[in-house]
PDB file of N, CA, C and O in Angstrom:
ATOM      1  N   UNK J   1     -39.164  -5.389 -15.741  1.00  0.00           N
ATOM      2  CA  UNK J   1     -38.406  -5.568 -14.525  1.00  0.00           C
ATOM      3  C   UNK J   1     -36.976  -5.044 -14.747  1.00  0.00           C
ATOM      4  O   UNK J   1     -36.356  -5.227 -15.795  1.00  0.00           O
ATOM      5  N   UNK J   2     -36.509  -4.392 -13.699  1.00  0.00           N
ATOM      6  CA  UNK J   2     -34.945  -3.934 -13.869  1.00  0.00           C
ATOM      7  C   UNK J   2     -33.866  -4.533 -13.432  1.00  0.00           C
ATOM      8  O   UNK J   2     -33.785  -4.968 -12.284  1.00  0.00           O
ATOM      9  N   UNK J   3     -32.918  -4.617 -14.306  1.00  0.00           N
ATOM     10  CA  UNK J   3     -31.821  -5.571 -14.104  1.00  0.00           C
ATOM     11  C   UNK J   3     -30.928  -5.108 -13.467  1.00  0.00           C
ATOM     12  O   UNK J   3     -31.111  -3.961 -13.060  1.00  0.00           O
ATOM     13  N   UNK J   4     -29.846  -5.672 -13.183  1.00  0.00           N
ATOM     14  CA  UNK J   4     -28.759  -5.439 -12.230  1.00  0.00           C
ATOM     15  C   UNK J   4     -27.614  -4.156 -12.713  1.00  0.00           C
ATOM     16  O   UNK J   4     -26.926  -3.274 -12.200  1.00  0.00           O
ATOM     17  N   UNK J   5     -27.916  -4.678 -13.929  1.00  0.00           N
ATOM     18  CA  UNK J   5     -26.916  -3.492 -14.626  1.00  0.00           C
ATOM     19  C   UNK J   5     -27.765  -2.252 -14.717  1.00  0.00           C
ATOM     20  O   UNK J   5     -27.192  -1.212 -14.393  1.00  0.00           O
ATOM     21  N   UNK J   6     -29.147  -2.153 -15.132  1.00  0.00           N
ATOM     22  CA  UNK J   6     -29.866  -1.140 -15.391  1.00  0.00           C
ATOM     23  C   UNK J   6     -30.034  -0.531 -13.619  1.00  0.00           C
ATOM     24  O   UNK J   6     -30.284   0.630 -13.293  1.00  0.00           O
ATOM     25  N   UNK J   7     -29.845  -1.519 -12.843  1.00  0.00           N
ATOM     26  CA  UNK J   7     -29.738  -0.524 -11.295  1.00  0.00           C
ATOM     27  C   UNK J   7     -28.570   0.200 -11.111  1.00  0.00           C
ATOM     28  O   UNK J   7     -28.523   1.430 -11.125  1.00  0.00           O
ATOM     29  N   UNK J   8     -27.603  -0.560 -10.934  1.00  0.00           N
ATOM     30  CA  UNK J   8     -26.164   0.111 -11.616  1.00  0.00           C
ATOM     31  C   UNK J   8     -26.048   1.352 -11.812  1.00  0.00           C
ATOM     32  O   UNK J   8     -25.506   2.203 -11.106  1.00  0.00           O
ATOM     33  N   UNK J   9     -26.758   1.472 -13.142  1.00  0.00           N
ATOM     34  CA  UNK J   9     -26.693   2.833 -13.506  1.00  0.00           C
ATOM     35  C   UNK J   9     -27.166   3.536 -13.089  1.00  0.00           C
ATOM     36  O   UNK J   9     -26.618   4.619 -12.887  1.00  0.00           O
ATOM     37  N   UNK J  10     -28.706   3.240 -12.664  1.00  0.00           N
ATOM     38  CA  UNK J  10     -29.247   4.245 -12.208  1.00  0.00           C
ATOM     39  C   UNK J  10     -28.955   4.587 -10.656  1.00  0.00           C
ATOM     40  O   UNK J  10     -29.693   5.460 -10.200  1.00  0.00           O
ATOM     41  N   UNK J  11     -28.248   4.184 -10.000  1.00  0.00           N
ATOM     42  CA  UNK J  11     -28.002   4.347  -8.793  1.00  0.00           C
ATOM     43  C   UNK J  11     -27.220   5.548  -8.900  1.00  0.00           C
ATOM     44  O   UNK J  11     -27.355   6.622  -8.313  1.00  0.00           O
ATOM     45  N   UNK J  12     -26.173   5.083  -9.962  1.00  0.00           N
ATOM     46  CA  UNK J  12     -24.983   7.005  -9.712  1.00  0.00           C
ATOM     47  C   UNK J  12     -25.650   7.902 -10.096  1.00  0.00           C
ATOM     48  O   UNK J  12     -25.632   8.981  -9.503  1.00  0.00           O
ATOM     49  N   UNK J  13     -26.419   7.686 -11.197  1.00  0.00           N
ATOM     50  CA  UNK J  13     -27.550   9.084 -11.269  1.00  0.00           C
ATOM     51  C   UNK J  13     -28.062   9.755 -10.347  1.00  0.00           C
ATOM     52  O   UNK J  13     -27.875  10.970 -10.284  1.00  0.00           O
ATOM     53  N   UNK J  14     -29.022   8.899  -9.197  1.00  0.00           N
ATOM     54  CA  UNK J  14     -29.624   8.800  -8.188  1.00  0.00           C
ATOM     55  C   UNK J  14     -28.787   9.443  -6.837  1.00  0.00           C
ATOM     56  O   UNK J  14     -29.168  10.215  -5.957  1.00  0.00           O
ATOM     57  N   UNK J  15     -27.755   8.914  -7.026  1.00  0.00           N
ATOM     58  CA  UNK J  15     -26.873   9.129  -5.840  1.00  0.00           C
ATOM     59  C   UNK J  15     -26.046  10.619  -6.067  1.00  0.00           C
ATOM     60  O   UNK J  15     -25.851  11.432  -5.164  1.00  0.00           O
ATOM     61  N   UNK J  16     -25.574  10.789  -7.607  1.00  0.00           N
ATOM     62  CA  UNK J  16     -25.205  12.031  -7.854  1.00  0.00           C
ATOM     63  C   UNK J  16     -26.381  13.156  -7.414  1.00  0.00           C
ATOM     64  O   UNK J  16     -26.104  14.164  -6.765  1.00  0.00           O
ATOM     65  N   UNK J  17     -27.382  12.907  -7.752  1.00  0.00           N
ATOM     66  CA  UNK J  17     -28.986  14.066  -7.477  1.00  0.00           C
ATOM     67  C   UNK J  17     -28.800  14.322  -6.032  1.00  0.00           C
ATOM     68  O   UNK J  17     -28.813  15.453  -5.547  1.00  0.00           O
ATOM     69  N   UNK J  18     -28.643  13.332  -5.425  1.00  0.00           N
ATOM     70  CA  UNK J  18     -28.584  13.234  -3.729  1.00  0.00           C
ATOM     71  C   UNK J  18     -27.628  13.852  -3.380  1.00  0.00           C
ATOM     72  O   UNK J  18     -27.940  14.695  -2.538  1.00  0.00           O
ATOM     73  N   UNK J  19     -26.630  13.842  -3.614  1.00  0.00           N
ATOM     74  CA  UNK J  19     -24.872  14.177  -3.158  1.00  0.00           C
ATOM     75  C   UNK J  19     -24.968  16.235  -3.339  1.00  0.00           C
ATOM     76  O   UNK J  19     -24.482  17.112  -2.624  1.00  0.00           O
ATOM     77  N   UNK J  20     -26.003  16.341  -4.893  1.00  0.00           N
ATOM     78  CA  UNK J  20     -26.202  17.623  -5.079  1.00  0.00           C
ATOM     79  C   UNK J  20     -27.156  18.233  -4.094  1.00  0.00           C
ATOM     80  O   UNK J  20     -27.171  19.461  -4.005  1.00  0.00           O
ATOM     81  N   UNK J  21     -27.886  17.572  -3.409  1.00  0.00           N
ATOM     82  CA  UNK J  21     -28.713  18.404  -2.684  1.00  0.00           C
ATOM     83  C   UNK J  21     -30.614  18.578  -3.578  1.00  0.00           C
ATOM     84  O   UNK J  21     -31.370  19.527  -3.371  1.00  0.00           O
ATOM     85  N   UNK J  22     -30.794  17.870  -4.125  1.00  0.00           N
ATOM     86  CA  UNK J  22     -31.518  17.525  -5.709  1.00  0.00           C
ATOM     87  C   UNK J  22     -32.463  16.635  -5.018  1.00  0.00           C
ATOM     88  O   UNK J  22     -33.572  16.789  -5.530  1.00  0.00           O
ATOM     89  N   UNK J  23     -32.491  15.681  -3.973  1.00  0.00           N
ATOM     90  CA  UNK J  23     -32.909  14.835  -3.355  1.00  0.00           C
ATOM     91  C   UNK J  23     -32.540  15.205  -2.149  1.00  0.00           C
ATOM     92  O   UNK J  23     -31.441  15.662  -1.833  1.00  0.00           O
ATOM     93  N   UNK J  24     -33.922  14.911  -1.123  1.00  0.00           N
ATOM     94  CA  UNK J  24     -33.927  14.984   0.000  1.00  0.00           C
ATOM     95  C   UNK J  24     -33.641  13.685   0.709  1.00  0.00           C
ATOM     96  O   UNK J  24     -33.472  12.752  -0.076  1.00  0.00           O
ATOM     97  N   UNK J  25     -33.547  13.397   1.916  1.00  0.00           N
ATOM     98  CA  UNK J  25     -32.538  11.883   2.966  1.00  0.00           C
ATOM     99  C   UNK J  25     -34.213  11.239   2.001  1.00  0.00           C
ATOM    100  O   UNK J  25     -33.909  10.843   0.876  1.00  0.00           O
ATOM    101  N   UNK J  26     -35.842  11.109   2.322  1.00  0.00           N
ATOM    102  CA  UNK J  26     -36.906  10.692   2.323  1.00  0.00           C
ATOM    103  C   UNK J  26     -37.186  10.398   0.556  1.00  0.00           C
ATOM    104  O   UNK J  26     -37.898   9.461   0.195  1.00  0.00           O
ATOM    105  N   UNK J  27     -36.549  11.295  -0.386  1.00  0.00           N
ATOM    106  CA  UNK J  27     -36.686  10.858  -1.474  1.00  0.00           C
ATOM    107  C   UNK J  27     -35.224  10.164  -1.795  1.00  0.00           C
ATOM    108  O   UNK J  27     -35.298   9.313  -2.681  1.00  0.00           O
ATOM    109  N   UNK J  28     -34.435  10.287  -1.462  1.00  0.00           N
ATOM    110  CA  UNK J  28     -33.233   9.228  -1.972  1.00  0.00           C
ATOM    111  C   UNK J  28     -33.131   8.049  -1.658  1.00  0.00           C
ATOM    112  O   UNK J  28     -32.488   7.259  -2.350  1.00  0.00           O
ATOM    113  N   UNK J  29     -33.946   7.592  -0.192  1.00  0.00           N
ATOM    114  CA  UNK J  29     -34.319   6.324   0.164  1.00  0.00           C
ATOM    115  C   UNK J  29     -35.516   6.021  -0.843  1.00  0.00           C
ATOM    116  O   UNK J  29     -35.408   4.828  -1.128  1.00  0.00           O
ATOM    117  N   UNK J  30     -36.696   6.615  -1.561  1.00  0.00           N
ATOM    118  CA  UNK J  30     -37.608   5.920  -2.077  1.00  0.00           C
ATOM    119  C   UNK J  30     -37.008   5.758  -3.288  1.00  0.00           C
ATOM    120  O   UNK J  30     -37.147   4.647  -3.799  1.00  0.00           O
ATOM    121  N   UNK J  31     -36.245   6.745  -4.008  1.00  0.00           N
ATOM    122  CA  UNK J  31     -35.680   6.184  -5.361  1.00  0.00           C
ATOM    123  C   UNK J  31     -34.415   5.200  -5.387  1.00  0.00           C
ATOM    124  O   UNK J  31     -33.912   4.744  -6.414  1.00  0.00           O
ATOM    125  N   UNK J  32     -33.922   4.914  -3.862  1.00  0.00           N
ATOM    126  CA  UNK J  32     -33.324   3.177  -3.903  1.00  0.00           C
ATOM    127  C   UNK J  32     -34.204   2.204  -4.174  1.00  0.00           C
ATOM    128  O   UNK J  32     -34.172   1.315  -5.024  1.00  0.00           O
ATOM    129  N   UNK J  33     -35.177   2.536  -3.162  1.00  0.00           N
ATOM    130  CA  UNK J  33     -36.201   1.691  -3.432  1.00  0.00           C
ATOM    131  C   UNK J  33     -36.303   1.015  -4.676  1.00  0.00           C
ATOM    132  O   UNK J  33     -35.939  -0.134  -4.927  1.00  0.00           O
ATOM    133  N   UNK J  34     -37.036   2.156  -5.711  1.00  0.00           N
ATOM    134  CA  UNK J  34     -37.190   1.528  -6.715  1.00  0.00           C
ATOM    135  C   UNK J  34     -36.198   0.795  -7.629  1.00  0.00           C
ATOM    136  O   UNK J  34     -36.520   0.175  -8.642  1.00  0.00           O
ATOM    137  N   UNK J  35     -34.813   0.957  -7.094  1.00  0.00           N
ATOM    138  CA  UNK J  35     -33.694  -0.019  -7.751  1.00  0.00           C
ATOM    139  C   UNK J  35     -33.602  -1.113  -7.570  1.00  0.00           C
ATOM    140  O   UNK J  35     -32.835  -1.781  -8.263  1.00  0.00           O
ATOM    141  N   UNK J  36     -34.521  -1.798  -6.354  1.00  0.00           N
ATOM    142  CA  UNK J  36     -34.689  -3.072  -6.299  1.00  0.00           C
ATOM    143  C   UNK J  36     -34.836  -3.894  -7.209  1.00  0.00           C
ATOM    144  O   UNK J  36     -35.706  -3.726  -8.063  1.00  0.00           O
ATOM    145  N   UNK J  37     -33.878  -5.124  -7.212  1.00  0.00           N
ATOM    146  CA  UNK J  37     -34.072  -6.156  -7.864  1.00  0.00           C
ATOM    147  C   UNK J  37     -34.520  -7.566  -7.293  1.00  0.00           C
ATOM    148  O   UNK J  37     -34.059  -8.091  -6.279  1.00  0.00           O
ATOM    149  N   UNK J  38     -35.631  -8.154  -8.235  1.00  0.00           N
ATOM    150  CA  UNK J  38     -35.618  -9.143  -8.009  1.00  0.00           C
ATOM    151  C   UNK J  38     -35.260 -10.123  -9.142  1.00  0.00           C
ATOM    152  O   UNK J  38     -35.554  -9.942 -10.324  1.00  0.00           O
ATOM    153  N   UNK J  39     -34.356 -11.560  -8.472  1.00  0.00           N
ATOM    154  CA  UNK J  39     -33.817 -12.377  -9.251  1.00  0.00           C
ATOM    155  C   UNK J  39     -34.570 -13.426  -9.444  1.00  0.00           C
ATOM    156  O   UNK J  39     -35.645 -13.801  -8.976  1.00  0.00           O
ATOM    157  N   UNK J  40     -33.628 -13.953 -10.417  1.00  0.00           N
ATOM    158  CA  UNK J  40     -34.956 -15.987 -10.705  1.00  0.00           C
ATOM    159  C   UNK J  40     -35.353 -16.336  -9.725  1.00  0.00           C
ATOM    160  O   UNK J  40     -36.494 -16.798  -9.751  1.00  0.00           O
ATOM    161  N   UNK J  41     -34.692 -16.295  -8.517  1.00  0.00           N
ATOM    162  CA  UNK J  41     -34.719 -17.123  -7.748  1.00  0.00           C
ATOM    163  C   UNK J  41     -35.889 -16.619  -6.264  1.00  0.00           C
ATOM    164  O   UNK J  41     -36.041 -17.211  -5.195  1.00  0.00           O
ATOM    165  N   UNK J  42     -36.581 -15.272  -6.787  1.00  0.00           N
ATOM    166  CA  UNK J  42     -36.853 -14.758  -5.690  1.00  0.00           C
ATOM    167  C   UNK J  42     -36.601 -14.056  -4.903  1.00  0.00           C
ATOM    168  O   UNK J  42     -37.406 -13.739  -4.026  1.00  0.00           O
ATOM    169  N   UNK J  43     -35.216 -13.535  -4.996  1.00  0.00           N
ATOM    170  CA  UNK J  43     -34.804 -13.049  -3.767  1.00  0.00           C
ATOM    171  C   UNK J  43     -34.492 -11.443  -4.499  1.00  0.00           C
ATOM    172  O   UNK J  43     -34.190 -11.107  -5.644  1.00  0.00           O
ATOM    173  N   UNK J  44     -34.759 -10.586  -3.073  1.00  0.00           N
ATOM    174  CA  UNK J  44     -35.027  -9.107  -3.524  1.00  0.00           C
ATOM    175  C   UNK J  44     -32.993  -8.679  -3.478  1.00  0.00           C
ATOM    176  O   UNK J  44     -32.244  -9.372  -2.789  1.00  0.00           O
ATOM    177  N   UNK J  45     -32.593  -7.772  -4.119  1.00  0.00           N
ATOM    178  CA  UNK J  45     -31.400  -7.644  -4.043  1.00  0.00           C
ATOM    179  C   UNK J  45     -31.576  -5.700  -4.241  1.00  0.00           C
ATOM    180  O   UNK J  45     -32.132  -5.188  -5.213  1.00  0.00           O
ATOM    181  N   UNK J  46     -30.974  -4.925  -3.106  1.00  0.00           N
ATOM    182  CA  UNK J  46     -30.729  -3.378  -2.774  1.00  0.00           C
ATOM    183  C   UNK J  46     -29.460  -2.919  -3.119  1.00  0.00           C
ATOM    184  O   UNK J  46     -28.446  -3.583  -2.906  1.00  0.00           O
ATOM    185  N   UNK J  47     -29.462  -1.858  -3.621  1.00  0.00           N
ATOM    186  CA  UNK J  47     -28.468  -1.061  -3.781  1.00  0.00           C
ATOM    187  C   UNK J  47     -27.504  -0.124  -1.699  1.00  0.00           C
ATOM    188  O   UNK J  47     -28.128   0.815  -1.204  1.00  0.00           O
ATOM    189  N   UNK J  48     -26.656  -0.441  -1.229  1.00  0.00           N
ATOM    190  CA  UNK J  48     -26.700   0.116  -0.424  1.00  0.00           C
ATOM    191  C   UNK J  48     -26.800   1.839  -0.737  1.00  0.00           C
ATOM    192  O   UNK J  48     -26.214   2.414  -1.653  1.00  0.00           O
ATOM    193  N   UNK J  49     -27.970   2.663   0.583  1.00  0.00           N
ATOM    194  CA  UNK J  49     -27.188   4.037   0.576  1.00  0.00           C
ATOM    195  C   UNK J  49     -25.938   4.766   0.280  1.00  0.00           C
ATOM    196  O   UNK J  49     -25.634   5.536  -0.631  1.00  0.00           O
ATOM    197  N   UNK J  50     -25.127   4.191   1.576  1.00  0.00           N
ATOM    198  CA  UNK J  50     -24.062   4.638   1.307  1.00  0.00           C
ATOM    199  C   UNK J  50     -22.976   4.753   0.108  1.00  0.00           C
ATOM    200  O   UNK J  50     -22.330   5.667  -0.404  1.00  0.00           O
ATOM    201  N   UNK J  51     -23.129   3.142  -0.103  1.00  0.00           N
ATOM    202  CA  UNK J  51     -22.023   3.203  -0.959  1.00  0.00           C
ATOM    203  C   UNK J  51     -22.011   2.291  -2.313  1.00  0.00           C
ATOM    204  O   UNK J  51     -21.118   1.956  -3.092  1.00  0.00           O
ATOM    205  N   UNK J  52     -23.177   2.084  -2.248  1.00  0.00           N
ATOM    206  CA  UNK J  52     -24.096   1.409  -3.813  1.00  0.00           C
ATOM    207  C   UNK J  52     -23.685  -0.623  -3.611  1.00  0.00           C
ATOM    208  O   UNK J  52     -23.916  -1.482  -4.461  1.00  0.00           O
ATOM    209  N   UNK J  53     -23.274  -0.758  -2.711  1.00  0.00           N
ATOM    210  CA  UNK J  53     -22.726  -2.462  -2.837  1.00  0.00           C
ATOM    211  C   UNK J  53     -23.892  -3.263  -2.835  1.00  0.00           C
ATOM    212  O   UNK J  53     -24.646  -3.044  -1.887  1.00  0.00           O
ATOM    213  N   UNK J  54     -24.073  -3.711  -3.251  1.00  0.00           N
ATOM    214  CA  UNK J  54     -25.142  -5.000  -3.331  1.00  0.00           C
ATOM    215  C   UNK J  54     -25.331  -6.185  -1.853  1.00  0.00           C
ATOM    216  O   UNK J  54     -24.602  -6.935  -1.204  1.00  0.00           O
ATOM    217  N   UNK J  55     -26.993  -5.697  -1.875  1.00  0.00           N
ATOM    218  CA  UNK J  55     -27.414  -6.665  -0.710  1.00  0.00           C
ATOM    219  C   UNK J  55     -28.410  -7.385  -0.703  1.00  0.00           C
ATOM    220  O   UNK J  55     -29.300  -6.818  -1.336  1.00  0.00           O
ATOM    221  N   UNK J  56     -28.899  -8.849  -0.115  1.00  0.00           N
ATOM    222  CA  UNK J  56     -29.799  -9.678  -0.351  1.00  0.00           C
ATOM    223  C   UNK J  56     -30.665  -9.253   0.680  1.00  0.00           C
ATOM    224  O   UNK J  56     -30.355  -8.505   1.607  1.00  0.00           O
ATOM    225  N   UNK J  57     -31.986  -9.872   0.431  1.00  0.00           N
ATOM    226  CA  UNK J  57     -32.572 -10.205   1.871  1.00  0.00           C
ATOM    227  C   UNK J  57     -32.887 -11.414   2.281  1.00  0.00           C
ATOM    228  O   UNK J  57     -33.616 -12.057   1.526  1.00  0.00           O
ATOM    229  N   UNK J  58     -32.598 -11.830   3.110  1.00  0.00           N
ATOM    230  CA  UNK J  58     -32.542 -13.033   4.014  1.00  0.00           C
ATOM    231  C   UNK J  58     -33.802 -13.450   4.786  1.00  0.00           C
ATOM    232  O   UNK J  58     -33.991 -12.706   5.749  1.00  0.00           O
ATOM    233  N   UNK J  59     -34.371 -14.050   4.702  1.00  0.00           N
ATOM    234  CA  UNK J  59     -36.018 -14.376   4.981  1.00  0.00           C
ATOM    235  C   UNK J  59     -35.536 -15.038   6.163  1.00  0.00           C
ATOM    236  O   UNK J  59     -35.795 -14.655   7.304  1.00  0.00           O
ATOM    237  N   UNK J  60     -34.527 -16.469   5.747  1.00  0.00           N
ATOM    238  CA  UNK J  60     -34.306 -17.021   7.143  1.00  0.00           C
ATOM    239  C   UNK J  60     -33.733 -16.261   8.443  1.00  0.00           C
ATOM    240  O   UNK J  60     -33.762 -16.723   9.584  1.00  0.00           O
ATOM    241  N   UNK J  61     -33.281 -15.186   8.117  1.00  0.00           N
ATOM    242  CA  UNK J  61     -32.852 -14.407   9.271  1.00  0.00           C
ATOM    243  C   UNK J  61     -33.427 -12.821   9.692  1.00  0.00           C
ATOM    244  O   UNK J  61     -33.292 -12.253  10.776  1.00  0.00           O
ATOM    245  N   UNK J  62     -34.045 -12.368   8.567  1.00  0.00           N
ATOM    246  CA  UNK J  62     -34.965 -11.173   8.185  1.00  0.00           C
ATOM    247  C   UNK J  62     -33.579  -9.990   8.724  1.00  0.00           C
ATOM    248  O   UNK J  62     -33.191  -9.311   9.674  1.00  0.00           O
ATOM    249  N   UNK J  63     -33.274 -10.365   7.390  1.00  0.00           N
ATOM    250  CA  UNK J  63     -31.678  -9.127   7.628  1.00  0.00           C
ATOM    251  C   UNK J  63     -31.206  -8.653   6.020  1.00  0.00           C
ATOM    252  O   UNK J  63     -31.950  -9.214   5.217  1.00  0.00           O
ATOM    253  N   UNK J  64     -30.726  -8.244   5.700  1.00  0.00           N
ATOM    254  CA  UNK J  64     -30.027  -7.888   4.122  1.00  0.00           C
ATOM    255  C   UNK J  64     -28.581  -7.964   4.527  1.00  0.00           C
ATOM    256  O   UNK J  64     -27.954  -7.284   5.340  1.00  0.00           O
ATOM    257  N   UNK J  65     -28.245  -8.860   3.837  1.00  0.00           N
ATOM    258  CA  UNK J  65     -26.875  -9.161   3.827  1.00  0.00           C
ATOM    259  C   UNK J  65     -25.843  -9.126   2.634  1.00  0.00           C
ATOM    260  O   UNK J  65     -26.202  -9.734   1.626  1.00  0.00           O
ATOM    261  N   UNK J  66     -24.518  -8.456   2.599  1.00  0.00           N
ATOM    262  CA  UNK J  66     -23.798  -8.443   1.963  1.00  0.00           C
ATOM    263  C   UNK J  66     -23.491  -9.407   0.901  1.00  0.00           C
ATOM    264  O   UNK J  66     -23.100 -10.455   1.416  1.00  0.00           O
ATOM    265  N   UNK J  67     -23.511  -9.454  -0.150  1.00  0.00           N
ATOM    266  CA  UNK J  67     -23.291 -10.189  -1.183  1.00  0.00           C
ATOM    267  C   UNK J  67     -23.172  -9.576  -2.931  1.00  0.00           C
ATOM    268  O   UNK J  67     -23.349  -8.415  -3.300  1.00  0.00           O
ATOM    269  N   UNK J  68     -22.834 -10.733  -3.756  1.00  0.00           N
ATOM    270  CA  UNK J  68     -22.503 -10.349  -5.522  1.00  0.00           C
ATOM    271  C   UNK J  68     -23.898 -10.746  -6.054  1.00  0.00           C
ATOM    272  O   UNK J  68     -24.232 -11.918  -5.875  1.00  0.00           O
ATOM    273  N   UNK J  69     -24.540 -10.120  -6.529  1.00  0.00           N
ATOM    274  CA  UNK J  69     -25.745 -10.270  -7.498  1.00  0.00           C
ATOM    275  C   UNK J  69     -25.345 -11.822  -8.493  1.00  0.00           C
ATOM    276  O   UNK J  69     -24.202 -12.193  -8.759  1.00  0.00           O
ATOM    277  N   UNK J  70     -26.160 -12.266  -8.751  1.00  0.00           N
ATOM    278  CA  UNK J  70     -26.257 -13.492  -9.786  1.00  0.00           C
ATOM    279  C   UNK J  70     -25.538 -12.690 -11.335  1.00  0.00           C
ATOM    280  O   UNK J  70     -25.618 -11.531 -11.741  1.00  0.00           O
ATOM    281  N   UNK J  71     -24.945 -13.744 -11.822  1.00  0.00           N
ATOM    282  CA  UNK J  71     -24.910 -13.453 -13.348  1.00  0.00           C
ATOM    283  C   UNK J  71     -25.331 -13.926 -14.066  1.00  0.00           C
ATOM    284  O   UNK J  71     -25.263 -15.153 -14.139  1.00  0.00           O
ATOM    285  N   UNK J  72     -26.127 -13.007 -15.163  1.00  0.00           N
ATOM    286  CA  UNK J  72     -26.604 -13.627 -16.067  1.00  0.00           C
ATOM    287  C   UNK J  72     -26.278 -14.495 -16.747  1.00  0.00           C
ATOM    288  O   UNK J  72     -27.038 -14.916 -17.619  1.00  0.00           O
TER     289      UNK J  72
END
């Protein structure tokens, strides 16, 4: 499973490939994808597109919302 830091990283990689033209809009959304994290607690946590900030998803409201990842 991939951790928060190991998304981290791989996001500027990801996002640099994209920015080059290296990734298309359809593959830069699936390799966010796979930066998903999930925490102890269950809950899935995304890298944003735009601008890499960290987001939850919210079951009680079925939304992804702004927030800081857990620390280890």
């Amino acid at each position: 499973m991939m951790t928060f830091a190991e998304a981290d990283a791989q996001y500027e990689l990801v996002k640099q490939r994209y920015q080059a033209g290296a990734l298309t809009d359809e593959q830069y959304d699936d390799q966010l994808r796979s930066l998903m994290v999930l925490d102890n607690t269950g809950r899935w946590w995304a890298k944003s597109r735009e601008n890499g900030t960290w987001h939850y998803y919210d079951a009680a409201t079925d939304s992804w919302l702004l927030g800081a990842p857990p620390v280890a």
